[in-house]
XYZ file of C-alpha atoms in Angstrom:
365
model
C -54.129 113.429 -185.055
C -57.227 114.723 -187.613
C -56.736 117.968 -189.257
C -59.382 120.376 -187.873
C -59.368 122.884 -190.645
C -61.044 120.957 -193.223
C -61.271 117.408 -194.580
C -59.806 117.838 -198.003
C -58.644 115.441 -201.064
C -55.024 116.242 -202.682
C -56.301 114.979 -206.446
C -53.237 113.985 -208.416
C -54.847 116.290 -211.124
C -54.922 119.581 -209.957
C -51.038 119.607 -209.354
C -49.321 118.676 -212.729
C -46.561 121.425 -212.618
C -44.445 121.238 -209.768
C -44.189 125.130 -209.456
C -47.330 126.818 -209.742
C -48.214 130.255 -208.310
C -51.259 131.322 -206.440
C -51.463 134.961 -205.274
C -52.383 134.377 -201.290
C -54.118 137.551 -199.878
C -51.268 139.829 -199.444
C -49.421 139.700 -196.387
C -49.426 143.537 -196.656
C -52.678 143.166 -194.685
C -51.669 141.422 -192.196
C -50.718 143.958 -189.896
C -53.606 146.482 -190.687
C -56.816 145.745 -188.794
C -58.468 143.430 -191.566
C -55.732 141.336 -191.143
C -55.810 141.266 -187.130
C -59.925 140.761 -187.113
C -59.075 137.167 -186.969
C -56.535 136.699 -184.519
C -58.367 135.022 -181.988
C -58.492 132.289 -184.714
C -55.123 132.748 -185.438
C -53.589 132.250 -182.002
C -56.337 129.582 -181.495
C -54.544 125.687 -182.019
C -55.961 122.310 -182.276
C -53.950 119.406 -181.399
C -54.688 115.375 -181.027
C -55.573 116.161 -177.752
C -57.651 119.229 -177.692
C -59.888 121.077 -180.100
C -60.675 124.147 -179.244
C -59.345 127.692 -179.229
C -56.018 128.452 -177.531
C -54.149 131.495 -176.734
C -57.178 134.002 -177.048
C -57.796 134.041 -173.428
C -54.974 134.410 -170.733
C -54.345 132.216 -168.019
C -55.065 132.679 -164.619
C -56.898 131.005 -161.567
C -56.148 127.427 -159.598
C -57.662 124.152 -159.872
C -58.528 122.041 -156.849
C -58.349 118.134 -156.863
C -57.150 114.830 -155.699
C -56.104 111.432 -157.173
C -56.209 107.883 -155.627
C -55.436 104.409 -156.902
C -58.584 101.706 -155.335
C -56.459 98.663 -155.798
C -60.247 96.735 -155.256
C -61.575 98.294 -158.531
C -58.299 98.465 -160.341
C -59.532 102.167 -161.319
C -57.693 105.844 -160.742
C -59.964 108.293 -159.306
C -59.853 111.655 -159.932
C -62.026 113.858 -157.566
C -62.019 117.350 -159.089
C -63.609 119.560 -156.385
C -63.336 123.107 -157.911
C -61.437 125.954 -159.773
C -61.175 129.751 -158.390
C -60.166 133.103 -160.101
C -60.772 131.545 -163.707
C -60.323 134.100 -166.835
C -63.365 135.570 -168.122
C -64.401 133.870 -171.125
C -67.264 136.930 -171.272
C -65.315 139.823 -170.871
C -68.187 142.412 -170.381
C -70.290 140.198 -167.792
C -67.011 138.562 -166.161
C -67.787 135.180 -166.359
C -67.553 132.047 -167.706
C -68.985 128.520 -168.417
C -66.313 126.657 -167.214
C -65.661 122.694 -167.224
C -62.993 120.258 -166.249
C -61.601 117.219 -168.681
C -59.005 114.866 -168.165
C -56.625 112.579 -170.254
C -54.425 109.662 -169.444
C -50.955 110.771 -171.793
C -49.737 109.823 -173.886
C -52.066 107.079 -175.513
C -55.288 109.571 -174.757
C -57.257 107.732 -177.508
C -57.157 104.268 -175.596
C -58.388 105.874 -171.961
C -60.279 108.214 -173.295
C -61.516 111.730 -172.268
C -63.512 112.188 -169.237
C -65.510 115.420 -168.376
C -66.817 117.256 -165.367
C -70.659 118.900 -166.213
C -70.428 122.451 -167.725
C -70.595 125.204 -164.681
C -72.569 128.202 -165.981
C -71.806 131.928 -165.306
C -68.876 131.435 -162.645
C -65.284 132.038 -162.228
C -65.169 130.229 -159.226
C -66.838 126.839 -160.235
C -67.632 123.849 -157.878
C -68.026 120.513 -159.104
C -67.202 117.508 -156.449
C -66.759 115.213 -159.325
C -65.118 112.137 -159.373
C -63.922 110.877 -163.002
C -62.470 107.275 -163.332
C -60.191 105.145 -165.316
C -60.115 101.483 -165.230
C -56.031 101.022 -165.635
C -53.659 98.410 -164.150
C -51.655 100.107 -161.565
C -48.066 99.097 -163.093
C -49.413 100.488 -166.241
C -50.516 104.129 -164.328
C -46.351 104.246 -164.083
C -45.841 104.908 -167.309
C -48.714 107.741 -167.872
C -49.157 111.679 -167.231
C -52.520 112.860 -166.279
C -53.691 116.157 -167.969
C -56.260 118.055 -166.537
C -57.533 121.091 -168.855
C -60.296 123.951 -167.769
C -62.220 124.739 -170.725
C -65.178 127.777 -171.589
C -68.208 126.387 -173.169
C -69.990 128.917 -175.040
C -73.546 128.478 -176.560
C -71.982 127.343 -179.801
C -70.170 124.686 -178.300
C -66.749 126.357 -179.245
C -64.273 125.526 -176.369
C -62.172 128.107 -175.060
C -58.792 126.566 -173.152
C -58.532 128.516 -169.610
C -55.582 126.764 -168.595
C -54.064 122.967 -167.801
C -52.134 120.965 -165.194
C -50.059 117.994 -165.807
C -49.071 115.335 -163.518
C -46.148 112.595 -164.002
C -47.754 109.658 -162.599
C -44.442 107.502 -163.148
C -43.198 108.926 -159.503
C -46.768 109.355 -158.131
C -46.284 107.683 -154.325
C -50.136 106.115 -154.286
C -49.255 105.100 -150.280
C -48.463 108.312 -149.095
C -51.846 109.875 -147.531
C -50.941 113.322 -148.218
C -51.069 112.551 -151.813
C -54.582 111.663 -151.358
C -55.576 115.035 -149.937
C -57.602 117.473 -151.886
C -54.761 120.193 -153.358
C -54.685 123.512 -154.962
C -52.753 123.540 -158.665
C -52.012 126.395 -160.031
C -53.411 126.504 -163.858
C -50.629 126.786 -166.909
C -50.720 127.650 -170.482
C -50.587 125.044 -173.310
C -47.386 123.025 -173.358
C -46.806 120.336 -176.354
C -46.516 117.122 -174.308
C -42.846 116.075 -173.877
C -44.306 112.339 -175.016
C -45.119 113.370 -178.249
C -42.121 115.738 -178.698
C -39.664 112.543 -178.784
C -40.952 110.601 -181.183
C -39.255 110.413 -184.517
C -41.490 111.967 -186.985
C -38.914 112.118 -189.969
C -37.392 115.085 -191.750
C -38.231 117.025 -194.860
C -35.886 118.464 -197.167
C -36.519 121.822 -198.450
C -35.111 125.124 -199.799
C -36.361 128.768 -199.200
C -35.546 132.111 -200.889
C -36.411 135.486 -200.339
C -36.702 137.921 -203.483
C -36.964 141.512 -202.462
C -37.863 143.024 -206.196
C -39.958 140.237 -208.242
C -39.827 142.510 -210.859
C -36.670 145.165 -210.685
C -36.582 148.263 -212.358
C -40.733 149.591 -211.886
C -40.547 152.899 -210.586
C -43.471 151.524 -208.022
C -41.672 150.178 -205.326
C -42.907 146.569 -205.138
C -43.479 143.445 -202.707
C -41.433 140.603 -202.190
C -41.727 137.019 -202.553
C -40.894 134.206 -200.349
C -40.371 130.846 -202.215
C -40.457 127.582 -200.793
C -39.416 124.320 -202.549
C -40.381 121.257 -201.025
C -38.272 118.721 -202.295
C -39.069 115.556 -200.201
C -39.696 113.614 -197.008
C -37.448 111.111 -195.000
C -38.250 108.495 -192.958
C -42.024 109.381 -192.335
C -44.094 107.406 -189.460
C -46.164 104.973 -190.768
C -49.814 105.251 -189.001
C -51.376 102.766 -190.904
C -49.409 99.456 -190.962
C -47.579 99.899 -194.383
C -49.810 102.144 -195.861
C -48.691 105.423 -196.455
C -50.006 108.364 -198.943
C -48.268 111.633 -197.922
C -48.711 115.360 -199.154
C -47.164 118.692 -197.429
C -49.423 121.519 -196.793
C -48.195 125.396 -196.087
C -49.720 128.427 -194.594
C -48.055 131.255 -194.177
C -48.874 132.524 -190.433
C -50.672 134.511 -189.243
C -52.704 134.467 -192.372
C -54.852 131.427 -191.830
C -57.128 132.128 -194.505
C -57.843 129.098 -196.942
C -56.323 131.638 -199.413
C -52.993 131.310 -198.250
C -53.020 127.957 -198.009
C -51.250 125.873 -200.597
C -50.365 121.976 -201.012
C -48.613 119.216 -203.036
C -49.924 116.726 -204.832
C -50.394 113.035 -202.370
C -47.248 110.579 -202.819
C -48.197 106.895 -201.752
C -46.668 103.842 -200.804
C -43.450 105.059 -199.523
C -41.934 106.683 -196.387
C -39.353 108.704 -198.849
C -41.819 110.520 -201.061
C -40.117 112.941 -203.294
C -42.526 115.903 -204.179
C -40.273 118.604 -205.655
C -42.820 121.376 -205.093
C -42.609 125.401 -204.899
C -44.794 127.173 -203.543
C -44.782 131.085 -204.298
C -46.288 133.922 -201.580
C -46.122 137.164 -202.311
C -46.569 140.709 -200.817
C -43.933 140.583 -198.237
C -42.230 143.718 -196.960
C -39.510 143.612 -195.460
C -40.964 144.076 -192.265
C -42.988 140.778 -192.648
C -40.233 138.529 -192.493
C -40.049 139.286 -188.871
C -43.770 138.823 -187.945
C -44.639 135.896 -190.302
C -44.024 132.554 -190.192
C -43.857 129.397 -192.409
C -46.226 126.296 -191.217
C -45.058 122.981 -193.607
C -47.484 120.362 -192.206
C -47.124 116.945 -193.168
C -49.986 114.609 -193.974
C -51.257 111.137 -194.161
C -54.225 111.256 -196.855
C -56.832 108.057 -196.319
C -60.106 107.682 -197.789
C -61.730 110.822 -196.650
C -60.018 112.150 -193.800
C -56.295 113.538 -193.082
C -53.660 112.367 -190.501
C -51.384 114.464 -189.071
C -47.438 113.431 -189.467
C -45.265 115.940 -188.402
C -44.273 119.448 -189.676
C -42.175 122.776 -189.262
C -42.355 126.055 -188.084
C -39.998 128.534 -190.077
C -39.512 132.194 -188.768
C -37.704 134.400 -186.042
C -39.333 132.147 -183.196
C -39.887 135.406 -181.325
C -43.287 134.176 -179.507
C -44.825 137.482 -181.203
C -46.525 138.563 -184.331
C -46.968 142.292 -184.875
C -47.188 143.160 -181.033
C -49.269 140.454 -180.239
C -48.263 136.973 -178.199
C -48.937 133.978 -180.410
C -48.160 130.462 -179.671
C -47.175 129.448 -183.211
C -44.243 131.452 -183.277
C -42.221 128.709 -182.065
C -39.468 127.867 -184.406
C -36.412 125.734 -183.475
C -32.997 126.801 -182.941
C -32.581 125.029 -186.242
C -35.868 126.508 -188.025
C -34.822 129.947 -187.128
C -31.158 128.948 -188.495
C -32.862 128.209 -191.949
C -35.136 131.810 -191.780
C -32.265 134.021 -190.887
C -29.921 132.892 -193.464
C -32.756 132.870 -196.409
C -33.669 137.147 -194.882
C -29.542 137.402 -194.802
C -29.049 135.988 -198.393
C -31.790 137.474 -200.749
C -32.198 136.013 -204.584
C -30.415 132.720 -202.882
C -31.760 129.234 -202.375
C -30.906 127.934 -199.134
C -31.632 124.229 -198.401
C -31.801 122.614 -194.929
C -33.418 119.196 -193.906
C -35.041 119.549 -190.837
C -36.549 116.900 -188.233
C -40.204 117.084 -188.090
C -41.673 117.676 -185.002
C -44.955 118.185 -183.441
C -47.169 120.937 -183.876
C -50.309 122.929 -182.262
C -51.920 123.575 -185.329
C -53.333 127.390 -185.669
C -57.036 127.214 -186.917
C -57.996 127.968 -190.111
C -60.185 131.149 -190.354
C -63.145 130.758 -192.367
């Protein structure tokens, strides 16, 4: 997965100090109207399987398709017939420009994506197209078929309208019923299980909440969250024995560039020691329930960054400032760390947490 937010280089020179403070745009703005204007990009997500907007359109409607394996051609055929009652990307005119995209998971890169044509100005598109994959029947048993529906707008910005996933391991190819066209309800995005199961290593870190950085001031001050990234353990190797990793931090829902901080890159080890502290100010007590610390680990190689794994530390409520968001998805271990930090101000709370696959929130420009 490459980082869609930017291609940047983490130069050694810019991080001589293990502790540096930037002043990202104050979190106080997050719940105000200015902070929420970027919500469509905040709840949008990027994954290795997809790039585009997630979460800012409701998912509804159904898709009709059939699958068949043609032994003589050694091909999987996906017959995409039509969709009905899709969500409207253009709310005023009540229409979308939908198309269907398919992948075989978990190794989506190998077979590539297949796409139908884009149907214009409709919530009930008809495709009647066959998407073909050259693949051995035995290998098919290890695959999942993912069909997703997307709206394509004039600026080629794609918006997610829903998906269906079929596990082909238990699929009965000889059953005639299974070759018939069937309707399937479209579902919201879920992270593929195959990615979740992989071991992505761990991060050792500590968090501290400082409610009053300058005690004794008469004016009420906002608090700070301090994030001490100590080290990572057992990071996965994507490029043979090479690894040049760094950690990036964003405080969601603020995905502006100002809110992003990162460590220097540490090369030639799967157990990099960073010992880097990041400070974020502007935290009111109520922001602690709405914000989420997203830490992502990347392998920097030439001009691109490959995603290795990440953490989302917050209350994991699925909501932020009253809006449903897909990034507020902390695991129980991540929630436990955040709770301890909130309940023990001015104290470093340490944890070693497993890195996981994340649906990465898009950076707003």
